[in-house]
Short mmCIF file of C-alpha atoms and ligand atoms in Angstrom, two decimals:
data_model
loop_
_atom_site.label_atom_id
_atom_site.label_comp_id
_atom_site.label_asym_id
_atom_site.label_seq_id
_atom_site.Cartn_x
_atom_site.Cartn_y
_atom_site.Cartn_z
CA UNK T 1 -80.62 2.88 -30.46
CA UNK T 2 -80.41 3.71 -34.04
CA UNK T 3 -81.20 1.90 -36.73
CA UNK T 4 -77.90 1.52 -38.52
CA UNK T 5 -74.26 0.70 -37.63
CA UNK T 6 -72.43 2.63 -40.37
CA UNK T 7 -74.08 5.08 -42.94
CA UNK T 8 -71.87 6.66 -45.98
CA UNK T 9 -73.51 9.29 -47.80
CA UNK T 10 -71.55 10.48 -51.32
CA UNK T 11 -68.63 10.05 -49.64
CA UNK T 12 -65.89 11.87 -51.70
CA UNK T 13 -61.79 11.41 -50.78
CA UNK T 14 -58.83 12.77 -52.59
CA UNK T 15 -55.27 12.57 -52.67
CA UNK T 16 -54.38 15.49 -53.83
CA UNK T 17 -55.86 15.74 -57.44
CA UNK T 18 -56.42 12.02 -57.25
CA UNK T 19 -60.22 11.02 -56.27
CA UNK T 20 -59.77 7.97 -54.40
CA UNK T 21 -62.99 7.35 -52.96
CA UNK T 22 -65.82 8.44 -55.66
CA UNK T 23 -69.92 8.74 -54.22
CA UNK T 24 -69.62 6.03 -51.71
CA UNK T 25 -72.98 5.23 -50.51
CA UNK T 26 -72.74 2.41 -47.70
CA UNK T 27 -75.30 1.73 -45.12
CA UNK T 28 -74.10 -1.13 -42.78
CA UNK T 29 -76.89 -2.77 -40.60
CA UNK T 30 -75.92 -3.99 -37.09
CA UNK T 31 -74.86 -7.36 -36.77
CA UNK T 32 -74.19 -7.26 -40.86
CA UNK T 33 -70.58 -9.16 -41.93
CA UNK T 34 -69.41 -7.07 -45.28
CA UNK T 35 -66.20 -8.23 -46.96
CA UNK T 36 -64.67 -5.68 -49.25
CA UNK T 37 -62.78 -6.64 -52.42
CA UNK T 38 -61.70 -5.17 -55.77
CA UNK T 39 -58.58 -4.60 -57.42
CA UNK T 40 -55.19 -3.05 -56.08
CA UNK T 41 -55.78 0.52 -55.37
CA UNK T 42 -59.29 0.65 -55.66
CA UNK T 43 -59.78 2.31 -52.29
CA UNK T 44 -60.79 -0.66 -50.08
CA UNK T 45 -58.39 0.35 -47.67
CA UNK T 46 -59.26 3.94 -47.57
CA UNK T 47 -62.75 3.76 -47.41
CA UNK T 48 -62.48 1.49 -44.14
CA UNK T 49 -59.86 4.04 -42.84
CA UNK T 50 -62.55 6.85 -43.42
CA UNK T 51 -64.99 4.74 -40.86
CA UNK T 52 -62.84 5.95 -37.56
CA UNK T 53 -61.28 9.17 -39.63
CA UNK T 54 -57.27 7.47 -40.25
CA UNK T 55 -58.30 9.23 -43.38
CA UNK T 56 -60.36 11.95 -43.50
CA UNK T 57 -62.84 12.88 -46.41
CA UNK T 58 -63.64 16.08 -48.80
CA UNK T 59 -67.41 15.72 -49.26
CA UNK T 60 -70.17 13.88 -47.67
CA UNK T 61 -70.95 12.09 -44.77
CA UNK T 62 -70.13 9.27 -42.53
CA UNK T 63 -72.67 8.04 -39.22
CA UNK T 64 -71.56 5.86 -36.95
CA UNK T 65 -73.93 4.13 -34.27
CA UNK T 66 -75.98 7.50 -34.62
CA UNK T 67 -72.67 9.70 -34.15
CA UNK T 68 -71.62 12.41 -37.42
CA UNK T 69 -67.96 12.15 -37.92
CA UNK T 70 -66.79 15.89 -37.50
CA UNK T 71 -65.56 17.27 -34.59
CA UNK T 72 -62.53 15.82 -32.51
CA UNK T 73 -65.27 15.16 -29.54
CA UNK T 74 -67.22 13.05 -31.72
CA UNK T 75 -64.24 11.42 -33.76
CA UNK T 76 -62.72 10.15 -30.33
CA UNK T 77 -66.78 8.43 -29.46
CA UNK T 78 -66.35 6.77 -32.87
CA UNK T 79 -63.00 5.56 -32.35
CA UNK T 80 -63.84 4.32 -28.83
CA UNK T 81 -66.56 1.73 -30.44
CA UNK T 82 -64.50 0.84 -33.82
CA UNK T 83 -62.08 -2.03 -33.41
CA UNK T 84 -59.14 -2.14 -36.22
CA UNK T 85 -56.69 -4.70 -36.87
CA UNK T 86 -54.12 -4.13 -39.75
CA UNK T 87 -52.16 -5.99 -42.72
CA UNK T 88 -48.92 -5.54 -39.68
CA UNK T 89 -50.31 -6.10 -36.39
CA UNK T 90 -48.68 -3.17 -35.17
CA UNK T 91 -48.20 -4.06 -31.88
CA UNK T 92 -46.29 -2.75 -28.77
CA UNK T 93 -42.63 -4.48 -29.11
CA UNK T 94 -41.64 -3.47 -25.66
CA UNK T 95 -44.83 -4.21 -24.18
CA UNK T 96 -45.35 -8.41 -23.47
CA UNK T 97 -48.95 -9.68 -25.20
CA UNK T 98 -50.90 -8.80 -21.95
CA UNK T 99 -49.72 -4.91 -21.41
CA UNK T 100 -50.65 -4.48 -25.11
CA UNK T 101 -53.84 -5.27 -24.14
CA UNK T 102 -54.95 -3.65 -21.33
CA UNK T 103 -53.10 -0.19 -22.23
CA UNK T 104 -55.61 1.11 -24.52
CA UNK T 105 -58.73 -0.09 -22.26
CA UNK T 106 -56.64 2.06 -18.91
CA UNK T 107 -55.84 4.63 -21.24
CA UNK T 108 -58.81 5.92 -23.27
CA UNK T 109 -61.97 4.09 -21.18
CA UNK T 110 -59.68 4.31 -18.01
CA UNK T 111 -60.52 0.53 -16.71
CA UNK T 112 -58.50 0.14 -13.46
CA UNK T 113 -55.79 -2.58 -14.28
CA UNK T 114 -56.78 -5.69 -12.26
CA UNK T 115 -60.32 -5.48 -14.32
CA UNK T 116 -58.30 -4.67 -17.34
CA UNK T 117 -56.28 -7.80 -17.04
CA UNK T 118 -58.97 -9.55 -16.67
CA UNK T 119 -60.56 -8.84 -20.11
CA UNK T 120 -57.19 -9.14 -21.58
CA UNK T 121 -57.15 -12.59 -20.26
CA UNK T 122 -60.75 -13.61 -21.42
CA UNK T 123 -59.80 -12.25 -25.05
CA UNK T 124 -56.46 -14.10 -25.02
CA UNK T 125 -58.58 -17.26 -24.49
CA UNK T 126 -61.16 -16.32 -26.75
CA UNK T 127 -58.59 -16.18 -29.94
CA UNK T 128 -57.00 -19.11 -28.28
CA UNK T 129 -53.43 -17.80 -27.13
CA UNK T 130 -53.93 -17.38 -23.70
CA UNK T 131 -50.75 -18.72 -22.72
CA UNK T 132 -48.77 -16.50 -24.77
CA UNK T 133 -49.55 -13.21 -22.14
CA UNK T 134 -46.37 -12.67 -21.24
CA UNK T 135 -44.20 -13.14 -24.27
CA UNK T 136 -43.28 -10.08 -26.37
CA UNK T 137 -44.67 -9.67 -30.17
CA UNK T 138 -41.76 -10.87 -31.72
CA UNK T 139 -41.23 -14.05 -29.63
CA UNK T 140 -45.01 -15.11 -31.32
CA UNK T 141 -45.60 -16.40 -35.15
CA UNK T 142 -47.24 -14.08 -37.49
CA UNK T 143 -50.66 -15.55 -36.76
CA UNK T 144 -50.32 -15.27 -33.19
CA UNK T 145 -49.30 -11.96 -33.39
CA UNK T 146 -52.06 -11.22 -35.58
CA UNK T 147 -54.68 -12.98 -33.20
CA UNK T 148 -53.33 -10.74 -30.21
CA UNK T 149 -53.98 -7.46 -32.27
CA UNK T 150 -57.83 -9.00 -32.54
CA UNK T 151 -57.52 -9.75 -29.04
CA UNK T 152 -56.69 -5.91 -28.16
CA UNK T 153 -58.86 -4.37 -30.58
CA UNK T 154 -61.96 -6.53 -28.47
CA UNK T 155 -60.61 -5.17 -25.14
CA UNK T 156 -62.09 -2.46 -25.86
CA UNK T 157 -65.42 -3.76 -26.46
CA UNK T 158 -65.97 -2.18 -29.77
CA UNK T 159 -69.72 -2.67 -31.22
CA UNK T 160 -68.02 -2.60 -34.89
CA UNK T 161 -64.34 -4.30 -36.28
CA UNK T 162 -62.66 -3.23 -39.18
CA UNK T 163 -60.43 -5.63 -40.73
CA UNK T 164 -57.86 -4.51 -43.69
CA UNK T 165 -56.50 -7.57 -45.14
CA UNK T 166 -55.78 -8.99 -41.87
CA UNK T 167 -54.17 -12.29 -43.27
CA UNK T 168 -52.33 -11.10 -46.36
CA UNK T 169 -49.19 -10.36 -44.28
CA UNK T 170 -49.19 -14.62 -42.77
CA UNK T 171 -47.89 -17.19 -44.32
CA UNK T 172 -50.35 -19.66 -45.76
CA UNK T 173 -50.37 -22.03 -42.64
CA UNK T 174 -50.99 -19.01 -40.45
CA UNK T 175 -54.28 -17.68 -42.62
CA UNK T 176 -56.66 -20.62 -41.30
CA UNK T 177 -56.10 -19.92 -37.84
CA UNK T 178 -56.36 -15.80 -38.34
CA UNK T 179 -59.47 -16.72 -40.43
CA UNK T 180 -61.18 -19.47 -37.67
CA UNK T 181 -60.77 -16.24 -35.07
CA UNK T 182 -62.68 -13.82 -37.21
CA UNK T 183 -65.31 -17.05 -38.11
CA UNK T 184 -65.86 -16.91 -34.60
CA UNK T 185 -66.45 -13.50 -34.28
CA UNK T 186 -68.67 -13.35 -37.23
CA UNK T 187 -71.09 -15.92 -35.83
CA UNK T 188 -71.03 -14.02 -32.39
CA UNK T 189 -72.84 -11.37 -34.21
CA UNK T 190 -69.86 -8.65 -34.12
CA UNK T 191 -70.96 -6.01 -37.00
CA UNK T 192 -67.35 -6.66 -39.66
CA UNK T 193 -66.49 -4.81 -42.31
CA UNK T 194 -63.16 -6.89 -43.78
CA UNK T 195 -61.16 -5.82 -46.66
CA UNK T 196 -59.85 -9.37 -47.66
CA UNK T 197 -59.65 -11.10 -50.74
CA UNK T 198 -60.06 -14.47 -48.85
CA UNK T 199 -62.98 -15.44 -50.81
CA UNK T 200 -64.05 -19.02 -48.74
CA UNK T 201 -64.66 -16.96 -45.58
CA UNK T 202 -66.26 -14.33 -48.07
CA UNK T 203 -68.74 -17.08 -48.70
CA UNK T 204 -68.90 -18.77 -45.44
CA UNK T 205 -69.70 -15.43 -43.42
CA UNK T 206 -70.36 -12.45 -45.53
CA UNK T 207 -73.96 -10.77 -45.29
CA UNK T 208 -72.73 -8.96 -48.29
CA UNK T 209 -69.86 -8.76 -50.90
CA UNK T 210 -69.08 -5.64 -52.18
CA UNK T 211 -66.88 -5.16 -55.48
CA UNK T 212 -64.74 -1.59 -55.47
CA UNK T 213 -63.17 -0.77 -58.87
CA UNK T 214 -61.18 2.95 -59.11
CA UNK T 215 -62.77 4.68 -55.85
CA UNK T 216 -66.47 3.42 -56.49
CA UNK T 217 -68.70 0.29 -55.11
CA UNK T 218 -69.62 -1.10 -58.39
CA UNK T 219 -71.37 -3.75 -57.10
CA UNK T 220 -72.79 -5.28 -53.91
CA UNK T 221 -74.65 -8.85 -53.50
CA UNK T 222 -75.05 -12.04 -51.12
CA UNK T 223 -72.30 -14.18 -52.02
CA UNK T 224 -74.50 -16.55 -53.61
CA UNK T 225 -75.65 -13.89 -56.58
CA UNK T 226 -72.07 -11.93 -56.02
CA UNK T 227 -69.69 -14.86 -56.93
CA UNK T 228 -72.07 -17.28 -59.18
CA UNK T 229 -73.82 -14.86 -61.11
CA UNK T 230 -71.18 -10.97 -61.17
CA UNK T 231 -73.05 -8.82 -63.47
CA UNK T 232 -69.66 -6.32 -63.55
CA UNK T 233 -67.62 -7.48 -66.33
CA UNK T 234 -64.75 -5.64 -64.48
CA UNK T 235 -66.03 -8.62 -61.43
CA UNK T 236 -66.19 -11.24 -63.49
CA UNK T 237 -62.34 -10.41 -64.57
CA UNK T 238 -60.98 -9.71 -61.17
CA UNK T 239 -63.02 -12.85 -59.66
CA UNK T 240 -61.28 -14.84 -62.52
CA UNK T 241 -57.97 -13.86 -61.58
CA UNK T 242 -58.37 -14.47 -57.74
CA UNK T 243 -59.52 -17.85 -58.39
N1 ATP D 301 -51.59 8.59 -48.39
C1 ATP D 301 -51.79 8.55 -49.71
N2 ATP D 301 -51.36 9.53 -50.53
C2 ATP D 301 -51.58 9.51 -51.86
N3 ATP D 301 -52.25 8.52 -52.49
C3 ATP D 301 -52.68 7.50 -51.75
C4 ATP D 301 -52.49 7.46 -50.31
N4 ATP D 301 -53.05 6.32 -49.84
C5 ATP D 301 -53.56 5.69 -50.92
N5 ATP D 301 -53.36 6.38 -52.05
C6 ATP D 301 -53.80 6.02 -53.41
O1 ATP D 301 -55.22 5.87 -53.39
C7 ATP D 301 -55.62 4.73 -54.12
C8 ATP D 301 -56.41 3.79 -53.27
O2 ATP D 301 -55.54 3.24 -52.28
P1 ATP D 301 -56.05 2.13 -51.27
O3 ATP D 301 -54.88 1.76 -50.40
O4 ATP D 301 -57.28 2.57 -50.61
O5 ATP D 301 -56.38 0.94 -52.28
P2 ATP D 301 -56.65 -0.59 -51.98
O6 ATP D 301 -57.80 -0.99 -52.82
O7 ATP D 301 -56.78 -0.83 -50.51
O8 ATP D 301 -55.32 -1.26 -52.55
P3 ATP D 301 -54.47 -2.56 -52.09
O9 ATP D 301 -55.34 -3.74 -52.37
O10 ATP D 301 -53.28 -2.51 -52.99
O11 ATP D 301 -54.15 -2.37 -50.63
C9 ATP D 301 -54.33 4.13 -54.69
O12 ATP D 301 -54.17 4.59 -56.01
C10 ATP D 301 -53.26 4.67 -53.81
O13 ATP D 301 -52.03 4.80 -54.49
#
């Protein structure tokens, strides 16, 4: 066992000439709930892409549960044991809630089917949809949908979620119910990294806050320091205007 979930070591991305990720140094214990949050276009999104390679980086490096991210062998490990769930839940349409998710757990960690539907069915209950399996993704709200894709991403057991602004897409009496699920999962002990400017679950789960302004973490706290005392002037402006 290693020590850490997730280490970042002057982590460098560009896009193009643009340096969207500048000297990221992250070291995410296990079991530790991080919410991400900064400005639009301050690289909150990539730099949770970089964690299972969606995005790949220039300089630097990036451990996860003791494995280097380079080489396809080790990228497909990583990806195996990081969970993602998306802005658009980006599910299956053709595929009713249950086949989207079992495929990936028959696919990639080739579960036979009846225990794959089993799991399926436990995670449908555990988000609190389970009689929804066999409706298709667009016969389901927006937070249903959005509860399946956390559903699918736990079939596969993943030791770490990533969450990219997982309830920005929902309308606002959709968000509590998106937010309860990942409450849940945050007191279960699941490590979370969430990009999310949802600042009440911020404060009811977070480990740690961390501010990103243009490609850097400018600052990182318990919420209780992070939100009642910012020292970033930059923080203290953005946490105005989110208020
Ligand atoms: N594929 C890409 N090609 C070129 N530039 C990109 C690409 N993806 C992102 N960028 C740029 O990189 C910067 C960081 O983008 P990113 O999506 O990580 O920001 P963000 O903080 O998540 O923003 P938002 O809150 O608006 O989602 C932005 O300036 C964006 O325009």
């Amino acid at each position: 066992m290693t020590e850490h979930a997730i280490t970042m070591r002057a982590v460098n991305k560009y896009y193009g000439a643009y340096h969207a990720l500048v000297d990221i140094d992250l070291t995410v214990d296990r079991g530790e709930r991080i919410v991400i949050c900064g400005p639009s276009g301050s690289g909150k999104s990539t730099l949770i892409r970089t964690i299972n390679q969606l995005e790949t980086i220039q300089s630097g490096q990036i451990v996860v549960d003791g494995i280097t991210l380079s080489g396809a062998e080790n990228v497909a490990k990583v990806r195996r044991d990081v969970g993602m769930v998306f802005q658009s839940f980006n599910l299956f349409p053709h595929m009713t809630v249950l086949e989207n998710c079992m495929l990936a757990p028959m696919k990639t960690r080739k579960v036979p089917r009846a225990e794959a539907e089993a799991t399926a069915r436990q995670y449908l209950e555990r988000v609190r949809i389970p009689e929804q399996a066999d409706k298709y993704p667009a016969q389901l709200s927006g937070g249903q949908q959005q509860r399946v894709a956390i559903a699918r991403a736990l079939c596969m057991k993943p030791r770490i979620m990533l969450f990219d602004e997982p309830t920005s897409a929902l309308d606002p009496e959709m968000v509590k119910e998106v937010l309860d699920t990942m409450i849940d999962l945050a007191r279960d002990g699941m490590t979370m990294l969430c990009v999310t400017h949802e600042m009440d679950f911020a404060r009811a789960v977070a480990d740690r806050v961390i501010f990103m302004d243009r490609g850097a973490i400018v600052e990182e706290n318990a919420p209780e320091p992070f939100f009642t005392n910012p020292r970033n002037e930059r923080l203290q402006a953005f946490l105005g205007q989110i208020a």
